[in-house]
Amino acid sequence: MNDETTPETPPAPAPSGPRAAAQLERRLKEEVARRRTFAIISHPDAGKTTLTEKLLLYGGAIHLAGSVKARRAARHATSDWMEIEKQRGISVTTAVMQFVYGDHVVNILDTPGHQDFSEDTYRTVAAADCAVMLIDAAKGVEPQTEKLFRVCQLRGIPVFTFVNKMDRHGRDPLELMEEIERHLGMRTCPMNWPIFDGFEFVGVYDRQTRLVHVFSADQTHGATAIEAQSAELGSPEADAFMTERAKARLAADLELLDIAGDAYDPARVAEGKLSPMFFGSALNNFGVKPFLEAFLEMAPHPDKVPVAEGDGDEPITAISPELSGFVFKIQANMDAAHRDRIAFFRITSGRFVKGMDAWHPRLGKSVRLKNPTAFMARERSTIDEAYAGDIVGLFDTGIFRIGDALTSGKNLQFKGIPHFSPELFRKIRVADPLRRKKLIEGLTQLSEEGAIQVFRDWWQEAPDIVGAVGTLQFDVLAHRLGTEYGCPPILTQLPYTLCRWVVPAEGSKAVFDPKTFKVGQGALIAKDRDEHAVILFPNSWGVNWAKEQNKGFELLPVSPLAEHAGSLGKSGRSGR
Ligand code: G4P
């Protein structure tokens, strides 16, 4: 069951002969063009679970979505997906869902809700090619939406907006557009426009096709897919769907949009500067299908960006024959009797084949990938092959770390996935001094797994501070240190809320010296897991003050990548 590692040279690329190579190239192009890999980002309660379920419903991956009467039936369907977890005692949750829609292979990466909000959430965004930002029409941009949006912005990926709950009386859509621009600094471009809201929300007007799509609720309360009736705006059929009030409002809004709105510009969308915007109600399926279809057409497939650089060769892209990818999430076995973990491997190029050997550059070893798991929405099964954009679950006996690459043929390394600034910090110790070594071992392993970030006061010998973005991370940490390492920790709250990584400013030759670096009242100079200098601050005022005082330095909200970890990649701070 476990993957095997043997010290070897990197495996040779699979195809041999020009014909096989040409065939593979064609196949790779086709498969990559079909892939869409995205995360849905939202604040809790905006309707992410509901929308995800509806996308699976329209994708044919489930047959009943979960509102009211169907909820129980849907739960059964959900538990069926967990077959592999049951067999192996590993909880992989529904972290990744794959389904086929038309010609597209869709991979949805789940970002956990607020209870579980953790760095995992950020790292999941690092494995997506674009994001769907879900907004509650009545609430607008909420704090967690903004946090996740910032991660998308950092990576420069396209963000699509879906305004949900239009069946309730919400805010004026024009006001929502304005709010997104003001809070997030991103312009929006409505691809469709709601035909009224609340009880009078009957559908959406597609600005490209000039078609009015009107829905009527069925008896299943949104549990089954519904089709829209469509008619051209201004036609008697379309007029028949709308009240006079709805018609007048639509006409006025469209006029304003045409004058003041941004035109759809794929280049600006690709840079994350312009967000195509859609309206609907996930609960009763209004507008879900128009959104899904337009989104799949517009969303990027994974071949845009060079994913990594090899030993001085051509940059690797999604259609390069060599396999490459990186681990963005490691999920520990919830069953303490099994130490196995699942590493979530995002493929960035080439073809993944079950049982293949892949090169693990960090360890300098070849790894046999025997039991890869695919995350099909309908079932979890062992997969035979996968392509760029897909996520594969690899059994991990402790050989993977977040950000690790696997490749075939080339000794390349990704720049990794940055650490994001924690917002909560705790002092950590064990009551029994004899268990200190064990505590350090546990902290080291758990931080490699990405469960927690570990720091140490600059002047201390051993890690003594842990950082997280959600309190649940501390609960899990305490539980696992107790059960798996036999050293239940004592955690004490610390006043810091921000961590900043210190790097020389562009063009500066400044060298960090903890004795002369000015951090101000209440801040602490520390080191991260990789011995990089960080400052822990109680508030953003402290960060600004320190920036002013230390002109030769930059204070980064994410850990600097690779250059400092000795990897081969060159550009960007993204995970790719
Ligand atoms: P989340 O994953 O983002 O946290 O949200 P979730 O889908 O669980 O939805 C949160 C609540 O919002 C649920 O109601 C859900 O039914 C409701 N909701 C989702 N989409 C829509 C929509 O388009 N219109 C309206 N009116 N409501 C929507 P709940 O009462 O908290 O739960 P439940 O009893 O329905 O399960």
Coordinates of C-alpha atoms in Angstrom, one line a residue, residues 117-120 123 329-332 341 402 419 442-454 466-478 480 529:
F117 CA -10.4 28.0 8.6
S118 CA -6.7 27.3 8.5
E119 CA -3.7 27.7 6.4
D120 CA -5.0 24.8 4.4
R123 CA -2.9 26.6 0.3
K329 CA -2.1 19.7 1.3
I330 CA -1.3 16.8 3.6
Q331 CA -4.1 15.3 5.5
A332 CA -3.3 13.2 8.5
R341 CA -1.3 10.5 5.6
I402 CA 3.8 20.9 1.7
H419 CA 3.5 30.4 4.4
G442 CA 6.1 16.5 17.1
L443 CA 6.2 20.2 16.3
T444 CA 8.7 19.6 13.5
Q445 CA 6.6 16.9 11.9
L446 CA 3.3 18.7 12.3
S447 CA 4.7 21.9 10.8
E448 CA 6.0 20.0 7.8
E449 CA 2.6 18.6 7.3
G450 CA 1.3 22.2 7.4
A451 CA -0.9 21.7 10.4
I452 CA 0.7 24.6 12.2
Q453 CA 3.5 27.2 11.9
V454 CA 6.3 27.0 14.3
V466 CA 3.1 28.3 17.3
G467 CA 1.0 30.3 14.9
A468 CA -2.3 29.6 13.2
V469 CA -5.1 31.4 11.3
G470 CA -7.9 29.6 13.0
T471 CA -8.3 28.4 16.6
L472 CA -9.2 24.9 15.5
Q473 CA -5.6 24.5 14.4
F474 CA -4.5 24.8 18.0
D475 CA -7.1 22.3 19.2
V476 CA -6.0 19.8 16.6
L477 CA -2.3 20.5 17.5
A478 CA -2.9 19.9 21.2
R480 CA -2.3 15.3 18.1
R529 CA 11.0 27.0 10.7

